[in-house]
PDB file of C-alpha atoms in Angstrom:
ATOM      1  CA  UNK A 387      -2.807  19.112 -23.923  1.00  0.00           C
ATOM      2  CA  UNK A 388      -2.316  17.443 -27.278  1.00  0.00           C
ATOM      3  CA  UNK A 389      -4.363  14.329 -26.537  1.00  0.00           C
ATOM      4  CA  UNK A 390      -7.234  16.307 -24.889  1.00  0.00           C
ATOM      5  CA  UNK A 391      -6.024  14.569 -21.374  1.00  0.00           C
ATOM      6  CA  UNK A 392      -7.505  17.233 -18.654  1.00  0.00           C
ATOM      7  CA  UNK A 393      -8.171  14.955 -15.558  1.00  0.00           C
ATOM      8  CA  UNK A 394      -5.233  12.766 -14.381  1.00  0.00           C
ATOM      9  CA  UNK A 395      -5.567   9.964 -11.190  1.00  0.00           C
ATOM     10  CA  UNK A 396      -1.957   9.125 -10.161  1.00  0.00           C
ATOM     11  CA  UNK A 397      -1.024   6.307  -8.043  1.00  0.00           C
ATOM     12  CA  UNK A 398       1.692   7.576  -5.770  1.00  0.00           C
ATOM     13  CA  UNK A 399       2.917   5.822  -2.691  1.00  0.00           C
ATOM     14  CA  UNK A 400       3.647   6.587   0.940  1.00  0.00           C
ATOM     15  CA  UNK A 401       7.019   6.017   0.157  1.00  0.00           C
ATOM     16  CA  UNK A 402       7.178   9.747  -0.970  1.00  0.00           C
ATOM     17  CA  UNK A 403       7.230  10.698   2.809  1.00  0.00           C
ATOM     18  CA  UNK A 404      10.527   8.715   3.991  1.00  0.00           C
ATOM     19  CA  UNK A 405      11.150   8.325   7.511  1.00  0.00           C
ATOM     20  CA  UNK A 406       8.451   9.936   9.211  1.00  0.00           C
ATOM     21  CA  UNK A 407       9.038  12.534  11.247  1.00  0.00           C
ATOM     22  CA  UNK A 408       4.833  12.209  13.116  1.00  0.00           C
ATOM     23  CA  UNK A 409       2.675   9.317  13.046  1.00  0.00           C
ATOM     24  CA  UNK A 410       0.002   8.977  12.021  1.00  0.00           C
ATOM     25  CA  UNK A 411       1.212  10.817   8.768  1.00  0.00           C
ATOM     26  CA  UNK A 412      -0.865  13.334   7.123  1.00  0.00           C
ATOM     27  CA  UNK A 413       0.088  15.534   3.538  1.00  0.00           C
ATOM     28  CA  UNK A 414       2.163  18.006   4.900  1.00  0.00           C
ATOM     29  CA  UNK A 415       4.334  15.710   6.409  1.00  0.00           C
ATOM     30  CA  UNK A 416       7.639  16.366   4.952  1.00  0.00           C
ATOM     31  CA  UNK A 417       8.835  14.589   1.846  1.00  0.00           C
ATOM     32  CA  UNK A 418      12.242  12.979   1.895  1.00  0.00           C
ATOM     33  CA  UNK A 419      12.126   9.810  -0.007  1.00  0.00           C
ATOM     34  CA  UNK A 420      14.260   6.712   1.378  1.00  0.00           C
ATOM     35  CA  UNK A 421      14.883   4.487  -1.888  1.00  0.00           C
ATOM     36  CA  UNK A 422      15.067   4.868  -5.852  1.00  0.00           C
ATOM     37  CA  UNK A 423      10.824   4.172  -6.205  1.00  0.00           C
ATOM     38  CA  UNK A 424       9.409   6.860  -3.993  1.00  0.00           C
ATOM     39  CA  UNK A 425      12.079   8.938  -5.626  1.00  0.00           C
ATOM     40  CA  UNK A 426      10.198   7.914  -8.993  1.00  0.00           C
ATOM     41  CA  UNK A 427       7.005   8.968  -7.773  1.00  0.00           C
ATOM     42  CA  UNK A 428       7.898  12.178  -6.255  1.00  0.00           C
ATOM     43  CA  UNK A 429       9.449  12.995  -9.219  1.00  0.00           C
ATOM     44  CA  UNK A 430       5.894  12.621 -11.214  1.00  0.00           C
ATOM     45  CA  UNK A 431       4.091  14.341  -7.749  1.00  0.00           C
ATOM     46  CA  UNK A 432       6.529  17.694  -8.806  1.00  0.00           C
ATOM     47  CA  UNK A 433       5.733  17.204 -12.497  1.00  0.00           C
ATOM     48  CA  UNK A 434       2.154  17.013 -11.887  1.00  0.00           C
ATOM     49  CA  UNK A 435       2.174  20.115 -10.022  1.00  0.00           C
ATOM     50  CA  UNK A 436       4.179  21.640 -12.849  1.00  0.00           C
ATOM     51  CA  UNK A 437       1.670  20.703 -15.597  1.00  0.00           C
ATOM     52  CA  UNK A 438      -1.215  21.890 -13.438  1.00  0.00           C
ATOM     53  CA  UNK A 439       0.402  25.379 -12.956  1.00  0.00           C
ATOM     54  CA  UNK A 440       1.774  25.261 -16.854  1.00  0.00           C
ATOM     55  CA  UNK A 441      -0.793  23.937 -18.597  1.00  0.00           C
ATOM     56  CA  UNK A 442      -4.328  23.558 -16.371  1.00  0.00           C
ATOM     57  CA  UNK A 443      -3.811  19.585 -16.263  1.00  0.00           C
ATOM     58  CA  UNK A 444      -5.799  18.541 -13.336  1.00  0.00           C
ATOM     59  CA  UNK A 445      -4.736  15.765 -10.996  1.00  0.00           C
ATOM     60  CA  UNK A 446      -5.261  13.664  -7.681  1.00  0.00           C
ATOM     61  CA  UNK A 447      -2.266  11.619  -6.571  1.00  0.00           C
ATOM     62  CA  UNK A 448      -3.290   9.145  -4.315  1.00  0.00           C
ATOM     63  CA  UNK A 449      -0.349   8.348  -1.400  1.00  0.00           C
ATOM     64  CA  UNK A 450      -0.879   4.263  -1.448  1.00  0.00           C
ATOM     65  CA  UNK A 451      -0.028   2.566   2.108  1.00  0.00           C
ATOM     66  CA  UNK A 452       0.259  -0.955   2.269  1.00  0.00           C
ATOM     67  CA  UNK A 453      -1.931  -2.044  -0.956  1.00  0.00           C
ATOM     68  CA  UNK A 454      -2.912  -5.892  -0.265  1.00  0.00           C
ATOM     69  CA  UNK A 455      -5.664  -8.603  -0.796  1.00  0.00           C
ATOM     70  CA  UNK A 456      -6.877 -10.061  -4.089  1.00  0.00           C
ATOM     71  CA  UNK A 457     -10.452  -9.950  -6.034  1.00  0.00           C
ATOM     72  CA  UNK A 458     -11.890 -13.066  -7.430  1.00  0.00           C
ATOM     73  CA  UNK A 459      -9.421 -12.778 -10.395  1.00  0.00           C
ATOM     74  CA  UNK A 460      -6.811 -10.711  -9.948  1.00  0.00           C
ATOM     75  CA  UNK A 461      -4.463 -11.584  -7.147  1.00  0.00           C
ATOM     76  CA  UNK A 462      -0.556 -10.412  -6.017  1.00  0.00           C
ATOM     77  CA  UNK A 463       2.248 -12.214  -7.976  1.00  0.00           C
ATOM     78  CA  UNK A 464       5.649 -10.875  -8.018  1.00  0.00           C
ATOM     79  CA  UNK A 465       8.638 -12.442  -9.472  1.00  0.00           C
ATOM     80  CA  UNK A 466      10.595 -11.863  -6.952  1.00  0.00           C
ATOM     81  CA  UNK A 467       7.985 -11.839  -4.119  1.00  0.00           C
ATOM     82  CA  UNK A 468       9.041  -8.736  -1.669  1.00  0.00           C
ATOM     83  CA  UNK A 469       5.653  -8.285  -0.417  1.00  0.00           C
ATOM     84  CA  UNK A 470       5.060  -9.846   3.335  1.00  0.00           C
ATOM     85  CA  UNK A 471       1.746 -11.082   2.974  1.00  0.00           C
ATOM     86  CA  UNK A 472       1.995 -13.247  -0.809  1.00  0.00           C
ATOM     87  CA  UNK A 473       5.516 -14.628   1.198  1.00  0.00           C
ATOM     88  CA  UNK A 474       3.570 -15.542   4.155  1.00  0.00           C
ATOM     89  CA  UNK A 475       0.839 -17.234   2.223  1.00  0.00           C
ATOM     90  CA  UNK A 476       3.906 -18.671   0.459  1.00  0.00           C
ATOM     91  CA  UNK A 477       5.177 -20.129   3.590  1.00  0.00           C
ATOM     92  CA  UNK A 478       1.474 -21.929   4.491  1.00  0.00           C
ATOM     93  CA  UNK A 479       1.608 -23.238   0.788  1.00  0.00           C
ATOM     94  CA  UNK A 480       4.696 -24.780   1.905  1.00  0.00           C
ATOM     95  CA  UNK A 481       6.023 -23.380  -1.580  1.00  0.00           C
ATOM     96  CA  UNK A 482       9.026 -21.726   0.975  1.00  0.00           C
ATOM     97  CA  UNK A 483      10.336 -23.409   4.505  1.00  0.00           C
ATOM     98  CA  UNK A 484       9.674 -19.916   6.377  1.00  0.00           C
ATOM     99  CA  UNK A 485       8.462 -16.387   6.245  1.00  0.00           C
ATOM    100  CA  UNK A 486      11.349 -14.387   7.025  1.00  0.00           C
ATOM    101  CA  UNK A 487      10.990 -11.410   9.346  1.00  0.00           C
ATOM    102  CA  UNK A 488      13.898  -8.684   9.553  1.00  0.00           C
ATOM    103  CA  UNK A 489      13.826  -7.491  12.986  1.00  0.00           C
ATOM    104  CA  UNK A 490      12.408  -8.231  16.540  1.00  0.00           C
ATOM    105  CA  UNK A 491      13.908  -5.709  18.225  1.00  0.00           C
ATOM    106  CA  UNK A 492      11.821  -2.841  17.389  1.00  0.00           C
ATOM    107  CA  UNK A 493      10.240  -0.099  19.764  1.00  0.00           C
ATOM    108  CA  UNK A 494       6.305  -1.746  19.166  1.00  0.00           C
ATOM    109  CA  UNK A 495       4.499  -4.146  21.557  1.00  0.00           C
ATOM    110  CA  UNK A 496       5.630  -7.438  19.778  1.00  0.00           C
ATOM    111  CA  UNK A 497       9.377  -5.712  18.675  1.00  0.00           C
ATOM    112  CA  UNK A 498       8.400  -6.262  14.842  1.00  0.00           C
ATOM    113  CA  UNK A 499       7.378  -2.912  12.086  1.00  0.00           C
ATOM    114  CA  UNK A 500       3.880  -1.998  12.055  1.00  0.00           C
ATOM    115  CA  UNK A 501       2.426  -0.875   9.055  1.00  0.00           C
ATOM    116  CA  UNK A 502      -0.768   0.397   7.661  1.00  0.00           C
ATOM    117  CA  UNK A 503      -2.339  -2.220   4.741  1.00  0.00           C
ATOM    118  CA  UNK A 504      -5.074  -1.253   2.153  1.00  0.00           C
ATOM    119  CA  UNK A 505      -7.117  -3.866   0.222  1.00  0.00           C
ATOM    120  CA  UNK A 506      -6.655  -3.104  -3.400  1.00  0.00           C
ATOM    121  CA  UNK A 507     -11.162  -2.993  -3.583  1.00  0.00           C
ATOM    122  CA  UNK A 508     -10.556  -0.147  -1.608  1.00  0.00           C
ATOM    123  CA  UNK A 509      -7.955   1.361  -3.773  1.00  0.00           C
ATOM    124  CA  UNK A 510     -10.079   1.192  -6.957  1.00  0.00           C
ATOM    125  CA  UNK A 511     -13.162   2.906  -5.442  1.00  0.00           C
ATOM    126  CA  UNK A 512     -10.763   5.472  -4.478  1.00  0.00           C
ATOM    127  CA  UNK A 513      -9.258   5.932  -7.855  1.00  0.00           C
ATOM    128  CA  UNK A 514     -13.283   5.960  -8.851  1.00  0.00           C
ATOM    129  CA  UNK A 515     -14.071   8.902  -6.650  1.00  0.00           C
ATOM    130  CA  UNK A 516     -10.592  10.697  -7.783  1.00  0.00           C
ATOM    131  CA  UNK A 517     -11.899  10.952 -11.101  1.00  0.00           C
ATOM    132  CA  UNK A 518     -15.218  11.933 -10.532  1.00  0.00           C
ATOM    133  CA  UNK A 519     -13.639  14.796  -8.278  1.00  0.00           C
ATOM    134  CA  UNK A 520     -12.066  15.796 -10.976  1.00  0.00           C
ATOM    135  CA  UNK A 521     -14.357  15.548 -13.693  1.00  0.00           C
ATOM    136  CA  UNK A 522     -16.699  17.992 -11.203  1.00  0.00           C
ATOM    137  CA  UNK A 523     -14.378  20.574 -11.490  1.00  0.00           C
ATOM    138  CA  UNK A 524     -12.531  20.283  -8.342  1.00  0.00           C
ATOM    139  CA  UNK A 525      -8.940  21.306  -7.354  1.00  0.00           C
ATOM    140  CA  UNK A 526      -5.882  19.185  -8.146  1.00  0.00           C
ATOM    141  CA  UNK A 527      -4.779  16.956  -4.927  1.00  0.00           C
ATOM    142  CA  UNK A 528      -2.846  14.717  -2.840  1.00  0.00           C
ATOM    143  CA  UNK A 529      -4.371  12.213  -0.486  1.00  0.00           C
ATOM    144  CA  UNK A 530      -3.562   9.643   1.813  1.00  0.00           C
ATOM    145  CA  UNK A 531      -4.669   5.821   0.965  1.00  0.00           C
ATOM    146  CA  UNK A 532      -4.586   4.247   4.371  1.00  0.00           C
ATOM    147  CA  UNK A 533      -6.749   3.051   7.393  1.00  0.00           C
ATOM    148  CA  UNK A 534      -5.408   4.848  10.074  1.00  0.00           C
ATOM    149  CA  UNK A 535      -4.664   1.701  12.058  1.00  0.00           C
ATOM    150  CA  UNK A 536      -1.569  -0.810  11.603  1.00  0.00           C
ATOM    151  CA  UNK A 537      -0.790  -4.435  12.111  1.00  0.00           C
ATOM    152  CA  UNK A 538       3.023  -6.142  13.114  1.00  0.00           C
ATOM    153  CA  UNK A 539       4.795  -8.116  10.835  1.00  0.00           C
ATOM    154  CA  UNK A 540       3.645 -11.073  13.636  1.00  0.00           C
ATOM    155  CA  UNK A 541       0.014  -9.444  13.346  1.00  0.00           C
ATOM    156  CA  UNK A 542      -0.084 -10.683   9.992  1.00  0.00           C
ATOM    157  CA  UNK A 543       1.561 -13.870  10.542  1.00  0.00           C
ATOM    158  CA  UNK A 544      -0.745 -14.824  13.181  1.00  0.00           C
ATOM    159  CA  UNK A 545      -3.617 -13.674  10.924  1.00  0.00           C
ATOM    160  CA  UNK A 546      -2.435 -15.830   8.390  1.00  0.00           C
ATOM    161  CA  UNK A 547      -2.230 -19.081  10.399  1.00  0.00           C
ATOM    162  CA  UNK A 548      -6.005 -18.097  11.977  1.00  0.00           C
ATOM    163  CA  UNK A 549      -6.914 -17.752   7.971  1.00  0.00           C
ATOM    164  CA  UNK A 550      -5.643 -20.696   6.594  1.00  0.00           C
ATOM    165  CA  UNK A 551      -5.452 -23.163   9.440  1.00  0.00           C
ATOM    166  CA  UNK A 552      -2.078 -23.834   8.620  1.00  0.00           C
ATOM    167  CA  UNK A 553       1.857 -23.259  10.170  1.00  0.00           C
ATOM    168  CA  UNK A 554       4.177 -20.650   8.918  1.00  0.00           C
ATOM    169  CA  UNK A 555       7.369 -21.136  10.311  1.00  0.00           C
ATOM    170  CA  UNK A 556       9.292 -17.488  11.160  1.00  0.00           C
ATOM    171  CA  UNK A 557      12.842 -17.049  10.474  1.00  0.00           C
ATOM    172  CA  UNK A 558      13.847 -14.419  12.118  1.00  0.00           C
ATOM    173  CA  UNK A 559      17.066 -12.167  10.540  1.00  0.00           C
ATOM    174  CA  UNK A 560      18.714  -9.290  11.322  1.00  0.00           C
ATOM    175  CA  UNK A 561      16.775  -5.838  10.905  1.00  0.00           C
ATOM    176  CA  UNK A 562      16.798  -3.704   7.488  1.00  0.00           C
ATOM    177  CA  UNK A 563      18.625  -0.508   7.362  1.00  0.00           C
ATOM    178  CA  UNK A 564      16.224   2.197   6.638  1.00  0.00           C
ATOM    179  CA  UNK A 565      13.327   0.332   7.578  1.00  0.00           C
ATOM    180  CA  UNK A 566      11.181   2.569   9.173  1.00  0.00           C
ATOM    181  CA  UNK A 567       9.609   1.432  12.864  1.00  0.00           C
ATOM    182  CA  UNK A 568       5.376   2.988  11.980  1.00  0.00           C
ATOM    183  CA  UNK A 569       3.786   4.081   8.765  1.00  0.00           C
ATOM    184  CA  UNK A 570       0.575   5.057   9.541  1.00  0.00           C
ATOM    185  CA  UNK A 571      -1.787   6.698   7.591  1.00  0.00           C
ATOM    186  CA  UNK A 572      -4.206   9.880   8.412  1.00  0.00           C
ATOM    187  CA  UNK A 573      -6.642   9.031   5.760  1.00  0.00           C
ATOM    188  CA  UNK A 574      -8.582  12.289   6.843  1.00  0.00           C
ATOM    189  CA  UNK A 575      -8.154  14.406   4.206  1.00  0.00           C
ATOM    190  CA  UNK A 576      -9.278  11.346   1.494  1.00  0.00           C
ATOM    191  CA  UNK A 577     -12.673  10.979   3.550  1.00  0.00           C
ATOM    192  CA  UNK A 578     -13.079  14.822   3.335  1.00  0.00           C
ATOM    193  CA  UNK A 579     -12.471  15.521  -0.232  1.00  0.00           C
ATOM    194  CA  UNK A 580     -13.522  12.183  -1.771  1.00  0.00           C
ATOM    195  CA  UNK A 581     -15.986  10.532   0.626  1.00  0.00           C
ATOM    196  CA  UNK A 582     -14.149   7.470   0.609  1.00  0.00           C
ATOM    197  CA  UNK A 583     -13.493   5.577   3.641  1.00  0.00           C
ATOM    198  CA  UNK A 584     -11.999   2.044   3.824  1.00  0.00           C
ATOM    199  CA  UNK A 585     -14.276  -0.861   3.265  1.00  0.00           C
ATOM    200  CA  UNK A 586     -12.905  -4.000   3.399  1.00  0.00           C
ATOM    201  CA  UNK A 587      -9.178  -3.282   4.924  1.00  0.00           C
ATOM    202  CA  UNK A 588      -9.665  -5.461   8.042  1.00  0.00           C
ATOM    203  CA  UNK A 589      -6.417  -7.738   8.173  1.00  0.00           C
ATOM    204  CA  UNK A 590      -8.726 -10.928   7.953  1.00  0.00           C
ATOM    205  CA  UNK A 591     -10.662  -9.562   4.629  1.00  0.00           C
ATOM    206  CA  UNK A 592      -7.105  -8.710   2.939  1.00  0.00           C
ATOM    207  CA  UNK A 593      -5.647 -11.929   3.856  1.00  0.00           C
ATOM    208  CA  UNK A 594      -9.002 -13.912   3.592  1.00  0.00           C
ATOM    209  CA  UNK A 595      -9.013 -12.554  -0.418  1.00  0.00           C
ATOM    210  CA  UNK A 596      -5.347 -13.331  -0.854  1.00  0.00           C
ATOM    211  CA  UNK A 597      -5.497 -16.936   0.474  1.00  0.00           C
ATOM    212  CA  UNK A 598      -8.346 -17.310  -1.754  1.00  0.00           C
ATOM    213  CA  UNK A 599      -6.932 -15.956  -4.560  1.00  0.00           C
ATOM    214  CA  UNK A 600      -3.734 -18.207  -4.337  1.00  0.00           C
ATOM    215  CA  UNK A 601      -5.740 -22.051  -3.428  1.00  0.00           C
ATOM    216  CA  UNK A 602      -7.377 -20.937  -7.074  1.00  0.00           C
ATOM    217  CA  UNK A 603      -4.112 -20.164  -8.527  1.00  0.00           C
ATOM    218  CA  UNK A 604      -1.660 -22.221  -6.518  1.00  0.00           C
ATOM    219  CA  UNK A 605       1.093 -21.203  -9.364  1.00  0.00           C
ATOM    220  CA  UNK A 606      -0.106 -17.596  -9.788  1.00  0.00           C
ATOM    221  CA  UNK A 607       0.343 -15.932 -13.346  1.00  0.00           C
ATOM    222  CA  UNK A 608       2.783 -18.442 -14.534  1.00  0.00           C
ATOM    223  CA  UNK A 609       1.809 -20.807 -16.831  1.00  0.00           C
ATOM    224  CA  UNK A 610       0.364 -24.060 -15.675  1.00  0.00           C
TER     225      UNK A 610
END
């Protein structure tokens, strides 16, 4: 490669695998894509592939779940917010009147989606141990980042309120189309290859470092 690039760590996303056909979801789960981003990165997944095969450019994409949480001075700040967890910390701010949640109706023990979250400390030491994979010579690879467990949208809420001793109203509206009921890692193949295992993905420790994050920055990025 022109720029001497010979090791390449990828951040992919679950979002690669669709609507999931088994949970919990391992790598050979079959790759249909829902929506225009995991579209993106499946896209760069077949490129990568190509460029290994072409031209020897070694890889690890790593399949992001839920990423979450905050360190001490980065923390999650989207304009617009999507994310559940910055909106529900939102909502105990009172910086909105209610978290909204977009379906109660679902086949899971409190009717709401259940995903798999991964704190974003646990996401770097992965990317860490991707590169030093690769730098000992090891194969190109995809892996799963995830915990192998999943929390309810109401999980989180109620984790939220425990966390910051505060009430977050729900609004409750009418479910998503395409939203998808599980996503649930297997994050097998990650511990195999890499060694990694989650650290500090508990639901408390992601929202602990969020709420944290935000009382310090009350107005996120934006200028004060």
């Amino acid at each position: 490669m022109q720029g001497g690039v010979r090791q390449f760590v990828f951040s992919s996303t679950a979002a690669v695998y669709g609507d999931p056909e088994q949970i919990p979801i391992n790598e050979q789960s079959r790759k249909w894509p829902k929506n225009p981003y995991g579209w993106s990165k499946f896209f760069i997944e077949r490129v990568l592939e190509s460029y290994d095969i072409a031209y020897g450019l070694k890889f690890v994409g790593l399949r992001y779940f839920n990423a979450a949480g905050a360190t001490e001075k980065c923390g999650e700040d989207h304009r617009p917010e999507s994310h559940l967890i910055p909106n529900v910390l939102a909502a105990a701010l009172g910086r909105q009147q209610a978290i909204r949640v977009f379906g109660n109706n679902y086949p899971t023990p409190d009717g709401t989606p259940i995903r798999d979250y991964i704190h974003v400390v646990d996401l770097a030491d992965a990317h860490i141990r991707a590169l030093e994979h690769l730098r000992r010579g090891s194969p190109s690879d995809f892996l799963n980042l995830g915990t192998g467990h999943g929390y309810s949208v109401l999980e989180v809420i109620e984790c939220a309120r425990e966390i910051t001793g505060r009430n977050i109203p729900v609004q409750m509206e009418s479910p998503r189309a395409g939203d998808p009921v599980r996503l649930i890692a297997d994050p097998t193949r990650a511990k195999t290859v890499l060694g990694w295992e989650p650290a500090v993905s508990d639901m408390r420790s992601i929202i602990r470092s969020a709420w944290d994050w935000r009382l310090r920055n009350p107005s996120g990025y934006a200028t004060r």
